[in-house]
GROMACS .gro file of C-alpha atoms in nm:
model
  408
    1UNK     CA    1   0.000   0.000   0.000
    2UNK     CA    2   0.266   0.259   0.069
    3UNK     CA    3   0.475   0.140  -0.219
    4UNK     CA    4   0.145   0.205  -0.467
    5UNK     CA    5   0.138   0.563  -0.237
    6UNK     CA    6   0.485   0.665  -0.304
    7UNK     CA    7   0.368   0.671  -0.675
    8UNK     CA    8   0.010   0.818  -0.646
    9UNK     CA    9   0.151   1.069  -0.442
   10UNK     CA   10   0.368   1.212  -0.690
   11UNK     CA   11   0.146   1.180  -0.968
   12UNK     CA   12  -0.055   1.437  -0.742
   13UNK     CA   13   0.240   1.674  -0.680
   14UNK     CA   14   0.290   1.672  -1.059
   15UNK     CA   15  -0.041   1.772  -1.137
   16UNK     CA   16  -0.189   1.998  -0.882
   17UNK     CA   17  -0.091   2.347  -0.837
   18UNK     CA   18   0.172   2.444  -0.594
   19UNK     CA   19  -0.112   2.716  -0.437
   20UNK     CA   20  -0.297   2.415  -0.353
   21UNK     CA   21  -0.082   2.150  -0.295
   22UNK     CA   22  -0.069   2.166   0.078
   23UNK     CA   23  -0.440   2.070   0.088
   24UNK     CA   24  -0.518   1.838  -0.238
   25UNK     CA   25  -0.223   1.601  -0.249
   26UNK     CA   26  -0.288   1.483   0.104
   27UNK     CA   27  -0.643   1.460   0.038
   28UNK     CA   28  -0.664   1.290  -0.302
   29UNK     CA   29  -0.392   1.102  -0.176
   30UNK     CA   30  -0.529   0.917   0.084
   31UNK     CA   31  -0.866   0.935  -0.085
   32UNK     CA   32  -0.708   0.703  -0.359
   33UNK     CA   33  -0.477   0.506  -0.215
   34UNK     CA   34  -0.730   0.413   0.057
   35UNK     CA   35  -0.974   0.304  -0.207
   36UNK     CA   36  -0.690   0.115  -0.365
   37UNK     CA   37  -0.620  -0.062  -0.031
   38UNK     CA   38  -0.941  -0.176   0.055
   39UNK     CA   39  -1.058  -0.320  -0.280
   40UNK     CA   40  -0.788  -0.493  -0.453
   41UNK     CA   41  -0.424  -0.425  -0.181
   42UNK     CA   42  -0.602  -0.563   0.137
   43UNK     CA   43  -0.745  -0.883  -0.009
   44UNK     CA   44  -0.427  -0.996  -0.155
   45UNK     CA   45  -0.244  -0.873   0.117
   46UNK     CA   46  -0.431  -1.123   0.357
   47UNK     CA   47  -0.394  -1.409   0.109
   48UNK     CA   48  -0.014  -1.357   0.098
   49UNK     CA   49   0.046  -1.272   0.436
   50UNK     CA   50  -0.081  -1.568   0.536
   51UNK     CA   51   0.154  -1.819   0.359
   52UNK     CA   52   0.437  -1.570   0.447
   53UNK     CA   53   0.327  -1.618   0.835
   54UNK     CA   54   0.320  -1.980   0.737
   55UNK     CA   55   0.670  -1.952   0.587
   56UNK     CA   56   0.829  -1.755   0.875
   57UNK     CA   57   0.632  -1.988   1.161
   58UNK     CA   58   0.844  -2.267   0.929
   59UNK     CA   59   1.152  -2.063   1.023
   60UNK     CA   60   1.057  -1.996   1.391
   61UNK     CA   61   1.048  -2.383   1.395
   62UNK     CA   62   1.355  -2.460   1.209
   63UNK     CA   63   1.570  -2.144   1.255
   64UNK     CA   64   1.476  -1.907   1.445
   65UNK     CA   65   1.819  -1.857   1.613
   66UNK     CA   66   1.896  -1.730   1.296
   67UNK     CA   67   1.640  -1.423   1.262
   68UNK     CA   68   1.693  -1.305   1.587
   69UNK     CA   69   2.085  -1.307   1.580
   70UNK     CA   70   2.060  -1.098   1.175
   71UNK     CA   71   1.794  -0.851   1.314
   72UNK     CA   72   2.000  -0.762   1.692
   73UNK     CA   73   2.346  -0.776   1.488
   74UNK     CA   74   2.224  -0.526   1.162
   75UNK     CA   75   1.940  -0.322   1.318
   76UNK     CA   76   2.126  -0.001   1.353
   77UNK     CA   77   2.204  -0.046   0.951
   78UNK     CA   78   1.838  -0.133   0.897
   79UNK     CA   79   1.792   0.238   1.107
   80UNK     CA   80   2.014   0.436   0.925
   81UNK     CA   81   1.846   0.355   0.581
   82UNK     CA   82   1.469   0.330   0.729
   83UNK     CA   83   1.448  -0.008   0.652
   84UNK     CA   84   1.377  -0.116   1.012
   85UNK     CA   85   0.982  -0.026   0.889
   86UNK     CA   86   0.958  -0.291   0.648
   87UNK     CA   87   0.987  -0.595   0.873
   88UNK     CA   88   0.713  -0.444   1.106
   89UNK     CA   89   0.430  -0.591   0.877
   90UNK     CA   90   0.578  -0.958   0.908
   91UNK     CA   91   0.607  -0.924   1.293
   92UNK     CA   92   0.232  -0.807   1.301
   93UNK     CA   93   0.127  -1.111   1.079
   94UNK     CA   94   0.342  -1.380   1.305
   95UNK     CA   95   0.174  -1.231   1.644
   96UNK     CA   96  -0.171  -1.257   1.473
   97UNK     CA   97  -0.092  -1.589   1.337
   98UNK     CA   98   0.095  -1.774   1.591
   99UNK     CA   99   0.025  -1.573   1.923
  100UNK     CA  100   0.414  -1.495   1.931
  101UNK     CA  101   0.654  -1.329   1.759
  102UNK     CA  102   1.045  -1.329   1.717
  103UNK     CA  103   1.138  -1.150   1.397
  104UNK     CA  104   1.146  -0.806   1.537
  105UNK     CA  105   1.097  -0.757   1.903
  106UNK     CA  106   1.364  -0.969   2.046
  107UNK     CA  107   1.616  -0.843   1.795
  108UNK     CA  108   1.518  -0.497   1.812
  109UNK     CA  109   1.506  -0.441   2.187
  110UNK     CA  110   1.894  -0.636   2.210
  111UNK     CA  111   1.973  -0.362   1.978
  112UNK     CA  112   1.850  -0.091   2.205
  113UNK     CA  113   2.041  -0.224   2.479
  114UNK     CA  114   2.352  -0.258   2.313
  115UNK     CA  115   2.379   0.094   2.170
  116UNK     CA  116   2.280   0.237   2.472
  117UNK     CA  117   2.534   0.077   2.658
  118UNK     CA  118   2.762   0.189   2.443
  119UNK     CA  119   2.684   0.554   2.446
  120UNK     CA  120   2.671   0.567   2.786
  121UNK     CA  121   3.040   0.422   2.801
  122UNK     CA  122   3.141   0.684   2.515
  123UNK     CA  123   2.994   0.968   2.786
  124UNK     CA  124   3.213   0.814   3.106
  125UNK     CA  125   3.509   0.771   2.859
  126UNK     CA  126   3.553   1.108   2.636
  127UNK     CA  127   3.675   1.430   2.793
  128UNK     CA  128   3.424   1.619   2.592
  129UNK     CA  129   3.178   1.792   2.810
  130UNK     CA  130   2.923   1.830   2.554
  131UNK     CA  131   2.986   1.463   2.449
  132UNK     CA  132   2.930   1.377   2.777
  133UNK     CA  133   2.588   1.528   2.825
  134UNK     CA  134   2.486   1.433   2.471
  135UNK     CA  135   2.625   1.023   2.551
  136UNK     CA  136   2.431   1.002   2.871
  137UNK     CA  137   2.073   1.140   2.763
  138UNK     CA  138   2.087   0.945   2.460
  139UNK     CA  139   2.228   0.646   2.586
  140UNK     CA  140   1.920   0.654   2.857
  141UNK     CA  141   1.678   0.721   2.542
  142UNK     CA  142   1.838   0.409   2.358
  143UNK     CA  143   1.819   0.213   2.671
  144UNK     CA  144   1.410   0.268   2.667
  145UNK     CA  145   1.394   0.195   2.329
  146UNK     CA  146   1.486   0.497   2.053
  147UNK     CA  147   1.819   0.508   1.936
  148UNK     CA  148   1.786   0.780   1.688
  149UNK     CA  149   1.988   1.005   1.902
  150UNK     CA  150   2.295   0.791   2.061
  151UNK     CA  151   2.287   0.649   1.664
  152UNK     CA  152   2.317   0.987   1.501
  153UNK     CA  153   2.468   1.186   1.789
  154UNK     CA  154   2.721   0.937   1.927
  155UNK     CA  155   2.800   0.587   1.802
  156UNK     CA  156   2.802   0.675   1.395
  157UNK     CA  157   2.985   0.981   1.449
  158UNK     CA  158   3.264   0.747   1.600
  159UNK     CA  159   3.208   0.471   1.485
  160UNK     CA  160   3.390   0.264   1.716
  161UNK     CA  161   3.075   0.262   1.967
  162UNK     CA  162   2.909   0.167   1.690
  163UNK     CA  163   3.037  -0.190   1.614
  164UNK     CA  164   3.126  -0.226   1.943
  165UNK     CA  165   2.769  -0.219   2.018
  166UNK     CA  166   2.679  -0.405   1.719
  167UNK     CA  167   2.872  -0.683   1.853
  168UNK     CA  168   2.782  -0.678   2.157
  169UNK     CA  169   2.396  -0.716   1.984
  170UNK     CA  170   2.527  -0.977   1.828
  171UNK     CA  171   2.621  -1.221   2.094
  172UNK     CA  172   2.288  -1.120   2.285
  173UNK     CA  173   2.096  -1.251   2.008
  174UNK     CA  174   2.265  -1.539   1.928
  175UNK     CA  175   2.203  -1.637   2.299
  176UNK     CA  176   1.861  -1.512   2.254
  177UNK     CA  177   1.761  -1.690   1.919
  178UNK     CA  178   1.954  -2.026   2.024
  179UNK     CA  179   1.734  -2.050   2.329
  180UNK     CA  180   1.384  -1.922   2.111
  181UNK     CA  181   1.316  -1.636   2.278
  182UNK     CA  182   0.982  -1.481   2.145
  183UNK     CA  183   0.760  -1.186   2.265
  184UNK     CA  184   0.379  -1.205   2.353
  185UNK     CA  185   0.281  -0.907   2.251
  186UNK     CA  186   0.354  -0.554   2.056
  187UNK     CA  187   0.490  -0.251   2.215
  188UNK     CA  188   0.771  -0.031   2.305
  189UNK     CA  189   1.156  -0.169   2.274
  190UNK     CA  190   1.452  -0.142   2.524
  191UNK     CA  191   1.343  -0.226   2.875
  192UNK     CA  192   1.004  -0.101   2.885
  193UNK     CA  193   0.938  -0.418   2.658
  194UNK     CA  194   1.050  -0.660   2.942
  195UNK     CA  195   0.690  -0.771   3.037
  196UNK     CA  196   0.615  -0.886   2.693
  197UNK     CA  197   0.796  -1.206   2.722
  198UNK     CA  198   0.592  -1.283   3.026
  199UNK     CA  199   0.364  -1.612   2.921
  200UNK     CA  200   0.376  -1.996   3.024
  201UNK     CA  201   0.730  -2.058   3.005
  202UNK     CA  202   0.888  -1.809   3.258
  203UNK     CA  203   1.219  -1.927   3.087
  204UNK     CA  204   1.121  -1.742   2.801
  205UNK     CA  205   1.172  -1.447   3.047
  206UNK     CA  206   1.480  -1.534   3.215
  207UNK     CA  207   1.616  -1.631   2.873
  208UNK     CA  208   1.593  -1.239   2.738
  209UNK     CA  209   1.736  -1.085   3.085
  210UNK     CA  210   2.038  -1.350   3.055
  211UNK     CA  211   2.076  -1.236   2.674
  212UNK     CA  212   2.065  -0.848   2.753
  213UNK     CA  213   2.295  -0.946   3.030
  214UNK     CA  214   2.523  -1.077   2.792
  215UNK     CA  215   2.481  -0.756   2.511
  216UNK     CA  216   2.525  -0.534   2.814
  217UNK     CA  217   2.848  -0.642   2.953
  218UNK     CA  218   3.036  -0.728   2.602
  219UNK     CA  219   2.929  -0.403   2.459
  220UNK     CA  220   3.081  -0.227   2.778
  221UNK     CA  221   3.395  -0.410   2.754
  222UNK     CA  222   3.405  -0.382   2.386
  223UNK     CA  223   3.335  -0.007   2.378
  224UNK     CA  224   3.580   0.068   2.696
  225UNK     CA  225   3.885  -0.107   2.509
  226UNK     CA  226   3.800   0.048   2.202
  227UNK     CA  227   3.778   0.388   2.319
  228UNK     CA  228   4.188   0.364   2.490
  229UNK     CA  229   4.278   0.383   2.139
  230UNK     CA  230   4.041   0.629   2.022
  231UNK     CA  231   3.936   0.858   2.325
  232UNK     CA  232   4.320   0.897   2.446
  233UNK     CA  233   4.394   1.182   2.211
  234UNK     CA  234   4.076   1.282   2.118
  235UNK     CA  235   4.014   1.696   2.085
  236UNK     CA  236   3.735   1.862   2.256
  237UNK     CA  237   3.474   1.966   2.047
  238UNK     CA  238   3.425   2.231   2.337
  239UNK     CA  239   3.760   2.386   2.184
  240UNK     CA  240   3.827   2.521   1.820
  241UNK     CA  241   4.104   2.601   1.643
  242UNK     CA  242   4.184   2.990   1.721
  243UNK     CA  243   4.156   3.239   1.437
  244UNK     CA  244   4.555   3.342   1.471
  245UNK     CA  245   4.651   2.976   1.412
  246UNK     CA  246   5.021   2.919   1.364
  247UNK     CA  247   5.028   3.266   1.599
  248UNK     CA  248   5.148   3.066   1.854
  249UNK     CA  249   4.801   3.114   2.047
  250UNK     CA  250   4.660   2.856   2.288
  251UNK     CA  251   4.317   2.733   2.135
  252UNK     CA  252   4.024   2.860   2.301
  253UNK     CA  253   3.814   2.725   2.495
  254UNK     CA  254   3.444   2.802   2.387
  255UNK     CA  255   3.182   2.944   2.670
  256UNK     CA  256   2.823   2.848   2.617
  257UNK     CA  257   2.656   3.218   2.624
  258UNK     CA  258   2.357   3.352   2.420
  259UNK     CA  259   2.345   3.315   2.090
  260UNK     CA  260   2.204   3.444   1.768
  261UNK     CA  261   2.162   3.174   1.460
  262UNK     CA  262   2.131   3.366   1.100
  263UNK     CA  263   1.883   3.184   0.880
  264UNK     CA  264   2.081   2.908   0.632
  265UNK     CA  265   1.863   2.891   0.372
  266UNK     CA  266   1.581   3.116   0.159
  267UNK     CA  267   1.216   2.974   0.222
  268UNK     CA  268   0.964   2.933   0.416
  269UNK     CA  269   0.954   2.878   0.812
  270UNK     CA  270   0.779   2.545   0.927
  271UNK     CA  271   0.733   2.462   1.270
  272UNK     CA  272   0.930   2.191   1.383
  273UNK     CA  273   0.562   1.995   1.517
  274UNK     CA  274   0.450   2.017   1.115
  275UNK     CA  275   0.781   1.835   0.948
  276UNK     CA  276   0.644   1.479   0.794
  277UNK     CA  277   0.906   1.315   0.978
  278UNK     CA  278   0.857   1.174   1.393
  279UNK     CA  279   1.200   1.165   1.464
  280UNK     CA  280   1.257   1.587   1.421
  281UNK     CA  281   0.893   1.687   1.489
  282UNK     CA  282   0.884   1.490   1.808
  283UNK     CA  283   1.194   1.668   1.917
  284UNK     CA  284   1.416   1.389   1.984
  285UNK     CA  285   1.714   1.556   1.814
  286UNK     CA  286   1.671   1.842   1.986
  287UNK     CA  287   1.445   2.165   1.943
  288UNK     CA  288   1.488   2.436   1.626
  289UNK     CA  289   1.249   2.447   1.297
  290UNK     CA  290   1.243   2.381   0.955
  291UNK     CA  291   1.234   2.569   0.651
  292UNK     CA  292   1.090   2.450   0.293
  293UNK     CA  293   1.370   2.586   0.055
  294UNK     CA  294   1.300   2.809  -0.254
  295UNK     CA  295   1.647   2.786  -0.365
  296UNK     CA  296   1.927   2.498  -0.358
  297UNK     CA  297   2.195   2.651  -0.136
  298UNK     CA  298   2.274   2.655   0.240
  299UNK     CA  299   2.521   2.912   0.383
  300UNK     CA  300   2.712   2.924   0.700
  301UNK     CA  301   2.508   3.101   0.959
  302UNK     CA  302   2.764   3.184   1.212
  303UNK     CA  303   3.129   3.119   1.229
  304UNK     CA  304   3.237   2.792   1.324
  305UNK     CA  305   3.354   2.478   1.228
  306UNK     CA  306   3.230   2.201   1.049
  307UNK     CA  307   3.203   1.872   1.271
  308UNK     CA  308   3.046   1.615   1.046
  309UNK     CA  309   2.950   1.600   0.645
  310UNK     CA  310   2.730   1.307   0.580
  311UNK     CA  311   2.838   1.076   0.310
  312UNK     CA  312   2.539   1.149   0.088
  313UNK     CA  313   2.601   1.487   0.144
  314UNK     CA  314   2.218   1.558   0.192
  315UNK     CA  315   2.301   1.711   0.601
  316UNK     CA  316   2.603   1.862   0.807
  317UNK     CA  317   2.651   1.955   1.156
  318UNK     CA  318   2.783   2.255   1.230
  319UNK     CA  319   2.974   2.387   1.577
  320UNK     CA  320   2.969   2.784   1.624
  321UNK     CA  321   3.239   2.966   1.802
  322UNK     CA  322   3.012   3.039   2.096
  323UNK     CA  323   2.940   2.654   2.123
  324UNK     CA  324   2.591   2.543   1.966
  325UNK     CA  325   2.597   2.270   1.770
  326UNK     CA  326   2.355   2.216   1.447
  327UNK     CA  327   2.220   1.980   1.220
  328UNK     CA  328   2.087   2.097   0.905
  329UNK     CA  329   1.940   1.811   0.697
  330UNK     CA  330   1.848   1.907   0.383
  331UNK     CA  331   1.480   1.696   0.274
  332UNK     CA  332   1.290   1.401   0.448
  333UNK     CA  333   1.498   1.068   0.373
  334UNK     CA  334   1.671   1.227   0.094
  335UNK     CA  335   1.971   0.987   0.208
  336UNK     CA  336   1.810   0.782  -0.025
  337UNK     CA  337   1.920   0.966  -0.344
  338UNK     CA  338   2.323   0.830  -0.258
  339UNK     CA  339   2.408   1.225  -0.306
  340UNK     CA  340   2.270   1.276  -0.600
  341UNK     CA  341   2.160   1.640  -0.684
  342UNK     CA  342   2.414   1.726  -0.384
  343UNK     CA  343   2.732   1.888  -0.393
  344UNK     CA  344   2.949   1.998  -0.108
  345UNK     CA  345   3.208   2.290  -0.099
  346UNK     CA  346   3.323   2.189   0.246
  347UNK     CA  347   3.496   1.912   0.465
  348UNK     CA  348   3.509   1.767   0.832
  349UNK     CA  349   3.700   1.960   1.026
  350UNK     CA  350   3.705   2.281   0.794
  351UNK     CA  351   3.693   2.663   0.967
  352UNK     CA  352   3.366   2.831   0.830
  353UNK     CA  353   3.231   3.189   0.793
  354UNK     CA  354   2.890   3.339   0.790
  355UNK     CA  355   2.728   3.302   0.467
  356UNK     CA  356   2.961   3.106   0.327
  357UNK     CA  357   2.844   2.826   0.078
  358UNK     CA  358   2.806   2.463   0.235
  359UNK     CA  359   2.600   2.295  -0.027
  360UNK     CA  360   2.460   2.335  -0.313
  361UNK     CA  361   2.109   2.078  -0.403
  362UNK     CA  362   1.869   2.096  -0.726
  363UNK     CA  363   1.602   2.172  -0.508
  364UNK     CA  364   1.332   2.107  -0.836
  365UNK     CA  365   1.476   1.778  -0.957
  366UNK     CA  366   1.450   1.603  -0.572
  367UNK     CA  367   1.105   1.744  -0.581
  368UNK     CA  368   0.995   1.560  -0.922
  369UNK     CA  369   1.221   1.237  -0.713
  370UNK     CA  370   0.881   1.254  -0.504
  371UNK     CA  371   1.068   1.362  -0.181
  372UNK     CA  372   0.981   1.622   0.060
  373UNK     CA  373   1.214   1.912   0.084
  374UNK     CA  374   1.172   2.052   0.414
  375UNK     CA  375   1.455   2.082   0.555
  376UNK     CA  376   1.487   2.077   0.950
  377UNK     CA  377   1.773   2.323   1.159
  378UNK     CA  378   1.810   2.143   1.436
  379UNK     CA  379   2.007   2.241   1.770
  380UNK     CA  380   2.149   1.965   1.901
  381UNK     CA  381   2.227   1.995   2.210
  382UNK     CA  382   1.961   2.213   2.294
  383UNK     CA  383   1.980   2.034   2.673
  384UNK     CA  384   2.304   2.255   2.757
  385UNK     CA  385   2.063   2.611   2.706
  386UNK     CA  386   1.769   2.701   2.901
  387UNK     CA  387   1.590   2.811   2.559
  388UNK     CA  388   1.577   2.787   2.203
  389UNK     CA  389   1.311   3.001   2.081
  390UNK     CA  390   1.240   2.963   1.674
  391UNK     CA  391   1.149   3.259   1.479
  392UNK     CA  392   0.781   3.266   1.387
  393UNK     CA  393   0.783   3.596   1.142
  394UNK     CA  394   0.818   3.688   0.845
  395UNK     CA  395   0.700   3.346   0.700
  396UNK     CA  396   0.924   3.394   0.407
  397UNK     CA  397   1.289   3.457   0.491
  398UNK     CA  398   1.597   3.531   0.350
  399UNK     CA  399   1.972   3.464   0.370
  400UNK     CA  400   2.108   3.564   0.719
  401UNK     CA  401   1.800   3.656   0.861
  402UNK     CA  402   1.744   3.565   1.218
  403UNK     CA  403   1.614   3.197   1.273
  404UNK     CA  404   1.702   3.094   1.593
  405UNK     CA  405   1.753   3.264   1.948
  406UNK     CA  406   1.965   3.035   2.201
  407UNK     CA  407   1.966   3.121   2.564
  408UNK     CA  408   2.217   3.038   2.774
   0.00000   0.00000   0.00000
């Protein structure tokens, strides 16, 4: 059904004016596809679904071990393209079918645990104070089950948490699919989901403590050798390089005072609640808005430094000299698109001025791609202020406008 959407909704966008698009392609949308779904998607859905609960209640049987160990070992991966959302279907049709399910839940919530873990070793082991604070309220988020933020704002960034917790996954699920571990019902991950693999068998239970027992203490040990090599030298992102460099001069030590964020891109302001995607309008990345672009180019909006350019070039996080950090990702999964229609004029690690060119995107031909282009300025670690306050007029802003207010 959403594969047949992703289609009718940009046959929509093609063909209904942009003064009304905000009101008809949702509508005629849904209208369509919903019509679609219930006469001719629906009824073969249930007819395949339920030889493919057949097939996998065949695999529960004969290899279970095996789904639970892939899903805890390559979840994060599954994340980071949104492909996690695919297998949700088959764990709804095992759990209807067979009154348990281990494709996803087992899997998913040894995932939780194990990049948790390691973001919370990350925060006790690097000397960054904003690290820190960003490691331990993301690790705590993982731990109940999103791990959005320790993914994007600690383990991929540095990668060594990242396998390390992977790993660590890994051995909890083999544990966990060797001994059949299944869930009894849907709900939340991490260790909120702990009551769902209450039933007959209390083993069942024990079984998926002893296997989070196991994720939890390799992923510690993994992630604290790991990070002797890697944390020993590391630099504080809390310093940058001084503007005299080669003067001689001590780098500086940044001081987390108001601030004033210019406005990277020309468009239009969107309120961070109204962006099509959970994960920035639910605030989980941290608090700023969004802006839907009117022309392909985002500039520097304070100097700084740049701290990370994504591979697909399609989002970069920024560090200003007075210490906020920001995320500017440019479209809704437009990661997708492998950096095409993207070009960077910037790397990791590179001094930046205000309004300087970061990157250039042909804002019209990832539109007719059928992906949205609003594009969310996010402050990342919005815990260290007391405010963030988003600008709310003029609607349509320009290049170095104000956008964002930061209070110390």
């Amino acid at each position: 059904m959403v594969w047949s959407q992703s289609y009718i909704e940009s046959l929509f966008k093609r063909i209904i004016p942009n003064a009304v698009k905000v009101i008809f392609v949702p509508m005629c949308t849904i209208l369509v596809t919903g019509i679609l779904a219930l006469t001719v998607l629906g009824p073969l859905g249930s007819f395949f679904g339920t030889y493919l609960a057949m097939g996998f209640e065949f695999l529960g049987a004969h290899g279970s071990w095996l789904v639970i160990f892939l899903v805890a070992t390559f979840w994060p991966i599954l994340v980071m393209f949104g492909l996690h959302h695919n297998i949700v279907p088959l764990s709804i049709a095992q759990i209807t079918t067979s009154g348990y399910e281990n494709i996803l839940g087992p899997g998913a919530m040894i995932n939780c645990i194990g990049q948790g873990v390691a973001a919370l070793v990350v925060g006790m082991r690097t000397k960054d104070k904003a690290l820190k604070q960003i490691s331990a309220s993301s690790g705590i988020t993982a731990l109940m089950g999103i791990t959005e933020p320790a993914l994007y704002g600690v383990n991929l960034p540095k990668r060594y948490p990242l396998v390390a917790g992977m790993i660590g996954a890994a051995s909890g699920g083999l544990f966990a699919g060797l001994m059949d571990v299944s869930r009894y019902a849907t709900g939340a991950s991490g260790i909120p989901a702990i009551p769902l693999y209450i039933g007959e068998n209390i083993w069942n239970l024990y079984n998926i403590l002893i296997a989070l027992v196991i994720t939890t203490v390799v992923t510690a040990v993994l992630t604290y050798l790991l990070s002797l090599k890697y944390e020993k030298d590391a630099p504080s992102q809390n310093t940058v390089s001084n503007a005299n460099e080669g003067s001689g001069v001590a780098d500086e030590v940044i001081t987390i005072k108001d601030s004033v964020i210019a406005t990277p891109l020309k468009g239009q302001l969107i309120q961070l609640q109204d962006v099509q995607d959970a994960a920035f309008a639910s605030e989980a990345m941290g608090k700023g808005i969004a802006i839907e672009p009117s022309e392909g180019k985002v500039i520097a909006p304070f100097d700084g430094m740049i701290v990370s350019l994504f591979p697909k070039k399609h989002a970069i996080g920024l560090l200003s000299d007075e210490g906020v950090e920001i995320l500017i990702h440019v479209g809704l999964n437009t990661v997708k698109l492998n950096g095409k229609y993207f070009e960077a004029f910037v790397e990791e690690g590179q001094r930046i001025t205000k309004g300087q060119t970061l990157l250039t995107f042909d804002l019209d031909k990832i539109r007719q791609e059928g992906y949205v282009t609003q594009t969310p300025v996010i402050v990342t670690n919005s815990y260290s202020y007391s405010d963030v306050i988003a600008e709310t007029s003029p609607q349509n802003i320009d290049f170095n406008n104000t956008l964002l207010v930061v209070k110390a």
